[in-house]
Coordinates of C-alpha atoms in Angstrom, one line a residue:
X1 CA 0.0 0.0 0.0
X2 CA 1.7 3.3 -1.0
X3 CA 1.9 6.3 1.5
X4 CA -1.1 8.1 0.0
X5 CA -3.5 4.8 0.0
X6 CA -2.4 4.5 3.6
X7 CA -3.6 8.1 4.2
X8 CA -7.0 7.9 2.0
X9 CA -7.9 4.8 4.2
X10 CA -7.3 6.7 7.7
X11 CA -9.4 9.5 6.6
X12 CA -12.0 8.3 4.5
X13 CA -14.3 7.8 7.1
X14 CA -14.3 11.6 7.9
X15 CA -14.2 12.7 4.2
X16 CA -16.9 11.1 3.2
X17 CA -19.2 13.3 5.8
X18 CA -17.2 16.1 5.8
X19 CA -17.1 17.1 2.5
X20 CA -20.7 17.5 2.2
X21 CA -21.6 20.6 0.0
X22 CA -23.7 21.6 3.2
X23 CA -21.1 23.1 5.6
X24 CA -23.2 22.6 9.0
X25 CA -23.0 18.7 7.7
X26 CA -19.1 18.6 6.9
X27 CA -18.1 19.7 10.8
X28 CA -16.9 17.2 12.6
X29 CA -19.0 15.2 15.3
X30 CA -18.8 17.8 18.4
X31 CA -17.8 14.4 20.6
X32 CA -15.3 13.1 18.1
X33 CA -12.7 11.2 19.6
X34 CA -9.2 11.7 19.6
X35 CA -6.9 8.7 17.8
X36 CA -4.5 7.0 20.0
X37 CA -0.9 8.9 19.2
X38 CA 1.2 6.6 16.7
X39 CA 3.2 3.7 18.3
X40 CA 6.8 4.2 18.4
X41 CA 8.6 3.2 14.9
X42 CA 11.8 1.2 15.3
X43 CA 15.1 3.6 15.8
X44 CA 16.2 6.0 18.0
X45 CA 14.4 9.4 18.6
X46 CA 16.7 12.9 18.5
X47 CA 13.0 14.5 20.1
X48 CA 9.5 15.0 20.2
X49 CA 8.7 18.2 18.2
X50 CA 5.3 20.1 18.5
X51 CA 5.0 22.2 15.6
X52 CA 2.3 25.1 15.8
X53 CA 0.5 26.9 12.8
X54 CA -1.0 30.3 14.2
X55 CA -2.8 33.4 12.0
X56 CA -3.0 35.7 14.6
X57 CA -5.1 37.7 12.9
X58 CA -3.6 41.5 12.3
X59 CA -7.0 43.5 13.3
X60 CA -7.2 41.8 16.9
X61 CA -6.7 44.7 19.6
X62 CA -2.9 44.6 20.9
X63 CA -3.9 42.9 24.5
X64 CA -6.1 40.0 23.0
X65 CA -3.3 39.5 20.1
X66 CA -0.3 39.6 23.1
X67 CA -3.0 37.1 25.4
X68 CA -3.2 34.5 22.6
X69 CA 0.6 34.5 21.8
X70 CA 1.1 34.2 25.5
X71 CA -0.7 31.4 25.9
X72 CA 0.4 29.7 22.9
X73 CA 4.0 30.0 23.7
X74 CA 3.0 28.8 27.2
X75 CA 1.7 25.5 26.6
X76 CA 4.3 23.0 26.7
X77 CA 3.2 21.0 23.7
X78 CA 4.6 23.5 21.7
X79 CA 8.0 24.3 20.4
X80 CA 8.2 26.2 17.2
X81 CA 5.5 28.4 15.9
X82 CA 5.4 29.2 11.9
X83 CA 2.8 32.4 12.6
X84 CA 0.9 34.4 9.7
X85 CA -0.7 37.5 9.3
X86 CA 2.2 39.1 11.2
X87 CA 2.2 42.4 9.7
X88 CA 0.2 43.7 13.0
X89 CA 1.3 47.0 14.7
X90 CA 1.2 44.6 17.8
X91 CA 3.6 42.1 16.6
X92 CA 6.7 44.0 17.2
X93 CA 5.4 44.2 21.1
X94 CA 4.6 40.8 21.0
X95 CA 8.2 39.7 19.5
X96 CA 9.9 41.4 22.2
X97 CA 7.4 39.9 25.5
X98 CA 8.7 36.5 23.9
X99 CA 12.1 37.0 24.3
X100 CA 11.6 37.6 27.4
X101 CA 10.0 34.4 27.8
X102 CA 12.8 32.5 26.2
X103 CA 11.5 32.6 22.5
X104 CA 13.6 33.6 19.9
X105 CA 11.8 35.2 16.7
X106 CA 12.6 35.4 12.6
X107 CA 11.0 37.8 10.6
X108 CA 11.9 39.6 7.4
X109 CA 11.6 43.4 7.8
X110 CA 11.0 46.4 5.6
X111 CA 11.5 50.2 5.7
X112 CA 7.6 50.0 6.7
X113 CA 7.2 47.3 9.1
X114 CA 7.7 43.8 9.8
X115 CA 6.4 40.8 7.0
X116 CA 3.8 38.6 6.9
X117 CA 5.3 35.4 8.3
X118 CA 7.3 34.3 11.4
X119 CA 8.8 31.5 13.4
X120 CA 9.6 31.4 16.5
X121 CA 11.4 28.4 18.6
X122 CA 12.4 27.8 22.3
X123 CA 16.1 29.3 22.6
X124 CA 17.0 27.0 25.2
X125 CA 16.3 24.0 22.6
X126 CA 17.1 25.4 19.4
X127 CA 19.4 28.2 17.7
X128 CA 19.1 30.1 14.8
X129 CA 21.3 29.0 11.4
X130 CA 19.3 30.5 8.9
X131 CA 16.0 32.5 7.8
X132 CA 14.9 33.4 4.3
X133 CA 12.1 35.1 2.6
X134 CA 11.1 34.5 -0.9
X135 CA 7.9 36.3 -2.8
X136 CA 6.1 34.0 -5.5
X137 CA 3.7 36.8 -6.6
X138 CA 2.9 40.2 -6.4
X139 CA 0.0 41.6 -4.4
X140 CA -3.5 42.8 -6.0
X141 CA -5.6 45.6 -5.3
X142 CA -9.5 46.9 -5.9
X143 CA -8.6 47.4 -9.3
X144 CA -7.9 43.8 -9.8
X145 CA -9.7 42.0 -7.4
X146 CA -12.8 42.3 -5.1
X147 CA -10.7 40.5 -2.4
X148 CA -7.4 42.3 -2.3
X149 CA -4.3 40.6 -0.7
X150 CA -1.0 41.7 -0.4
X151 CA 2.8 39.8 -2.3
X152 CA 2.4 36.1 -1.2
X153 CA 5.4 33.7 -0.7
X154 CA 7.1 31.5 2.0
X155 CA 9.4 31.5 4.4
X156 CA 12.5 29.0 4.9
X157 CA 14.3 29.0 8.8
X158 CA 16.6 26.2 9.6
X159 CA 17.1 25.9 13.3
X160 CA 20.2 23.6 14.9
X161 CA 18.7 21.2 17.8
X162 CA 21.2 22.2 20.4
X163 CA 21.4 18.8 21.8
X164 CA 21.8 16.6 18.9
X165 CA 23.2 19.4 16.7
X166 CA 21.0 18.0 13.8
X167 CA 18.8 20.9 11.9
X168 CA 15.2 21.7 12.0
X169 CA 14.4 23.0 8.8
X170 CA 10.9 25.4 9.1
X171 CA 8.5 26.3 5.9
X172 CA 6.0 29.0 7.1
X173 CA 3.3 30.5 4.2
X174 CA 0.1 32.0 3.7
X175 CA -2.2 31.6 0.7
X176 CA -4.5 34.0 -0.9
X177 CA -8.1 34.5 0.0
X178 CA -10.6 34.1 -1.8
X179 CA -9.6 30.7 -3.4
X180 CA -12.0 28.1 -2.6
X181 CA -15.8 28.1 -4.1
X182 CA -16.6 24.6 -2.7
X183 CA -14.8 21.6 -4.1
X184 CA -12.9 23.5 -6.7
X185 CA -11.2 27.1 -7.4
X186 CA -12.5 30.3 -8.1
X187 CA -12.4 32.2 -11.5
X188 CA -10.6 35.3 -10.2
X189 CA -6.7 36.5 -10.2
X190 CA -6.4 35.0 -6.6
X191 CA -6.6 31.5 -7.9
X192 CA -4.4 32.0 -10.0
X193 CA -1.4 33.1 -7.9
X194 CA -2.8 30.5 -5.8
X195 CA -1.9 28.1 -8.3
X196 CA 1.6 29.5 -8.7
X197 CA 2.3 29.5 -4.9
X198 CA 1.3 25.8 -4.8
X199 CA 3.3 24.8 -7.4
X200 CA 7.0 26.7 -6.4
X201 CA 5.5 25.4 -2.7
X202 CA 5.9 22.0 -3.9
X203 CA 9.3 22.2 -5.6
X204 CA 10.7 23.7 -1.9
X205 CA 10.1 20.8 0.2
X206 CA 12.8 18.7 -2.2
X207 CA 15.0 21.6 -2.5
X208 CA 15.6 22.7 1.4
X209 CA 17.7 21.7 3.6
X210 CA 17.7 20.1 7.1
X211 CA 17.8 16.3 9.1
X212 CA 14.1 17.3 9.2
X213 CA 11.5 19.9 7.0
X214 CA 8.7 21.3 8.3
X215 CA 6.3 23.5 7.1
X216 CA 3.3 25.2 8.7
X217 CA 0.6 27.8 6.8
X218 CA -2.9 29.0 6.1
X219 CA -3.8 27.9 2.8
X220 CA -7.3 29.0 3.0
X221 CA -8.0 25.7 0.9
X222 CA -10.1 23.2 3.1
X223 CA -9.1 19.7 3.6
X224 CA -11.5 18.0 3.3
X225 CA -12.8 19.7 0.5
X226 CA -9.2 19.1 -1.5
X227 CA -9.5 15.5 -0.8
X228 CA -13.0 14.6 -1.8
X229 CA -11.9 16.7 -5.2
X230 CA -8.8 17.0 -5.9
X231 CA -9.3 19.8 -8.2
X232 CA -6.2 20.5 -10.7
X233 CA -3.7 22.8 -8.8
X234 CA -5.0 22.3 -5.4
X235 CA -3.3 21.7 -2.5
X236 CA -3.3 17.5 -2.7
X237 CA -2.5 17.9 -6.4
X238 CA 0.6 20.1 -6.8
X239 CA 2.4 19.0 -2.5
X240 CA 1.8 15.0 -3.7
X241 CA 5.2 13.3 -3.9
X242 CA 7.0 16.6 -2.3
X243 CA 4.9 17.0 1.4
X244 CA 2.4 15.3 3.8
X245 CA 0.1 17.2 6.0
X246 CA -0.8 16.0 9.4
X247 CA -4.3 15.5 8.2
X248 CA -2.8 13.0 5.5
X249 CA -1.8 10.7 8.6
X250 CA -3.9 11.5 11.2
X251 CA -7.3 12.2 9.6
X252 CA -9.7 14.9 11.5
X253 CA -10.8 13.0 14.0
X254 CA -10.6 15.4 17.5
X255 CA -9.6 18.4 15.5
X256 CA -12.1 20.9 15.5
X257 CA -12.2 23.4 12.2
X258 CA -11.5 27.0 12.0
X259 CA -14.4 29.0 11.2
X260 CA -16.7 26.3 12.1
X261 CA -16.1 24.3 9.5
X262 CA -12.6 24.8 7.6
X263 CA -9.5 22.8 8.0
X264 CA -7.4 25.2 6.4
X265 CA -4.5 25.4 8.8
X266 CA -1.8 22.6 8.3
X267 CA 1.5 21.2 9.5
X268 CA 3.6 19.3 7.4
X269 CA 6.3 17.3 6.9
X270 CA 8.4 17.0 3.9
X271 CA 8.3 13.8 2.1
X272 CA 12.3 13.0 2.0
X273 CA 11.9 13.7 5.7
X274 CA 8.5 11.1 6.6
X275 CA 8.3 8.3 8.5
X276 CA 5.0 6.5 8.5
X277 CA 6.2 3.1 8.4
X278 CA 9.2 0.9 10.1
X279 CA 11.2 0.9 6.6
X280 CA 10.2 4.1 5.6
X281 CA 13.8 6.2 5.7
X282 CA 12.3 9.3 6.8
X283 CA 13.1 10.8 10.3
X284 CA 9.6 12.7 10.9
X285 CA 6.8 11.2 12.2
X286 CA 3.2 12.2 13.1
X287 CA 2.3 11.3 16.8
X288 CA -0.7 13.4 17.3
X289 CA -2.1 17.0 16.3
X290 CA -5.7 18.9 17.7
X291 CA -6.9 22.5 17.1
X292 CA -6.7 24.6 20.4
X293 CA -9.8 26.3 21.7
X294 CA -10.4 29.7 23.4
X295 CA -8.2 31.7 21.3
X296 CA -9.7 35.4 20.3
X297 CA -7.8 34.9 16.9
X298 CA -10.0 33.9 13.8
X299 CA -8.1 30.8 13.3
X300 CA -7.4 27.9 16.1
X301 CA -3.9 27.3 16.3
X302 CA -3.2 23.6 15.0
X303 CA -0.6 21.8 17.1
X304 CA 1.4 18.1 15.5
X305 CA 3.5 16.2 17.6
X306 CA 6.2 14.6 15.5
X307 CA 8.5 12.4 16.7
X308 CA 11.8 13.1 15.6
X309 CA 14.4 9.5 14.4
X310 CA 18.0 9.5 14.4
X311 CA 18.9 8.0 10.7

């Protein structure tokens, strides 16, 4: 059974009712239980990693954006944080509380203000090597679009493990708005660049470096919506072969959607990098993940567990 038939069968259950064209039927069951976290694989673990995806949503008032980055950064499940929708006048403030909490930050910035994407690690685990920024597209305005959105792209930091030395390679990006018209794309410009994000997206995974790739984003695409369709330049299409989400592995069972219902926030693992199976070479594996409630963000932070093999 390849990789992807292994994922189809964990999730099919859930796809088939929640990718109803009636959103109040494709939210999962409010008393949905949570898997059992994935058996130890033969080999010898570096760590257990939990990687956080976060929009923090730019137009939340300074003290409930600094509260939810607070909290985030306080639960102990979590050890780097790909964030989006950093371009707040609070971030800066919130960037510098988290130092002081013993969180070190990367972020692009510009005469005008900080960029769009972040991560942010646990100093005391993990030290800064390098931290990149590159735009696919160009931003549209009124002129060109009824939902304007600002140059898309990705981020790229690699982090050294401080006890193992081995890296921790971090892809953090945010897709347009304004994509998704049910199971399928719509017929505006922001599809399109959508299309062209996926597709350098996918070719980044191979290309990066690290003992283990990450990524983390918005893709304002939802899940389950992708898999029941598949529609040509989505997300399963174009990031099949290169990347797995956690919802690839572990299904939706116990992870509540953002919005109500939209899994739209994902953590990944780079192909090269997975571990699903004993023999699999990979050094990345999926243990567990859930959506956090209680957040005054738009968007529940999503929070994977991956256990982390020596070669």
């Amino acid at each position: 059974m390849t990789r992807r038939a292994l994922a189809g069968v964990l999730v099919a259950a859930l796809v088939t009712t929640a990718c109803s064209t009636d959103p109040e039927e494709r939210t999962a069951p409010a008393q949905a239980p949570r898997p059992a976290p994935a058996k130890k694989l033969p080999g010898a673990v570096v760590d257990t990693v939990g990687v956080a995806s976060f929009n923090v949503y730019r137009h939340l008032p300074r003290r409930d954006a600094m509260a939810d980055a607070l909290r985030l950064t306080r639960d102990d499940r979590v050890d780097v944080i790909g964030w989006q929708e950093t371009r707040a006048d609070y971030f800066p403030d919130v960037r510098r509380r988290l130092e002081g909490k013993g969180w070190d930050t990367w972020q692009l910035w510009e005469p005008d203000g900080p960029f769009w994407l972040a991560v942010s690690w646990r100093r005391a685990d993990y030290e800064l090597v390098d931290g990149a920024w590159t735009e696919v597209h160009g931003g549209a305005g009124k002129q060109r679009t009824d939902l304007p959105y600002p140059p898309r792209g990705y981020v790229v930091v690699t982090l050294r493990h401080r006890d193992s030395g081995r890296l921790l390679t971090v892809v953090d990006t945010h897709l347009n708005q304004g994509i998704e018209t049910g199971d399928g794309f719509t017929d505006r410009v922001n599809a399109d660049d959508a299309k062209e994000h996926l597709r350098e997206l996918a070719d980044v995974w191979d290309e990066v470096p690290g003992d283990l790739v990450v990524g983390t984003g918005d893709f304002n695409f939802d899940h389950a919506d992708d898999v029941a369709a598949r529609p040509e330049g989505g997300i399963l299409d174009t990031q099949d072969g290169h990347a797995t989400s956690s919802y690839d592995v572990l299904g939706l069972g116990g992870v509540e959607p953002t919005r109500g219902d939209r899994w739209i926030d994902y953590v990944w693992i780079a192909d090269r990098t997975l571990r699903v199976r004993a023999r699999d070479e990979g050094t990345g594996q999926f243990v567990e993940h859930r959506s956090l409630d209680g957040y005054a963000s738009d968007h529940r932070p999503l929070v994977a567990q991956i256990r982390w093999y020596d070669r």
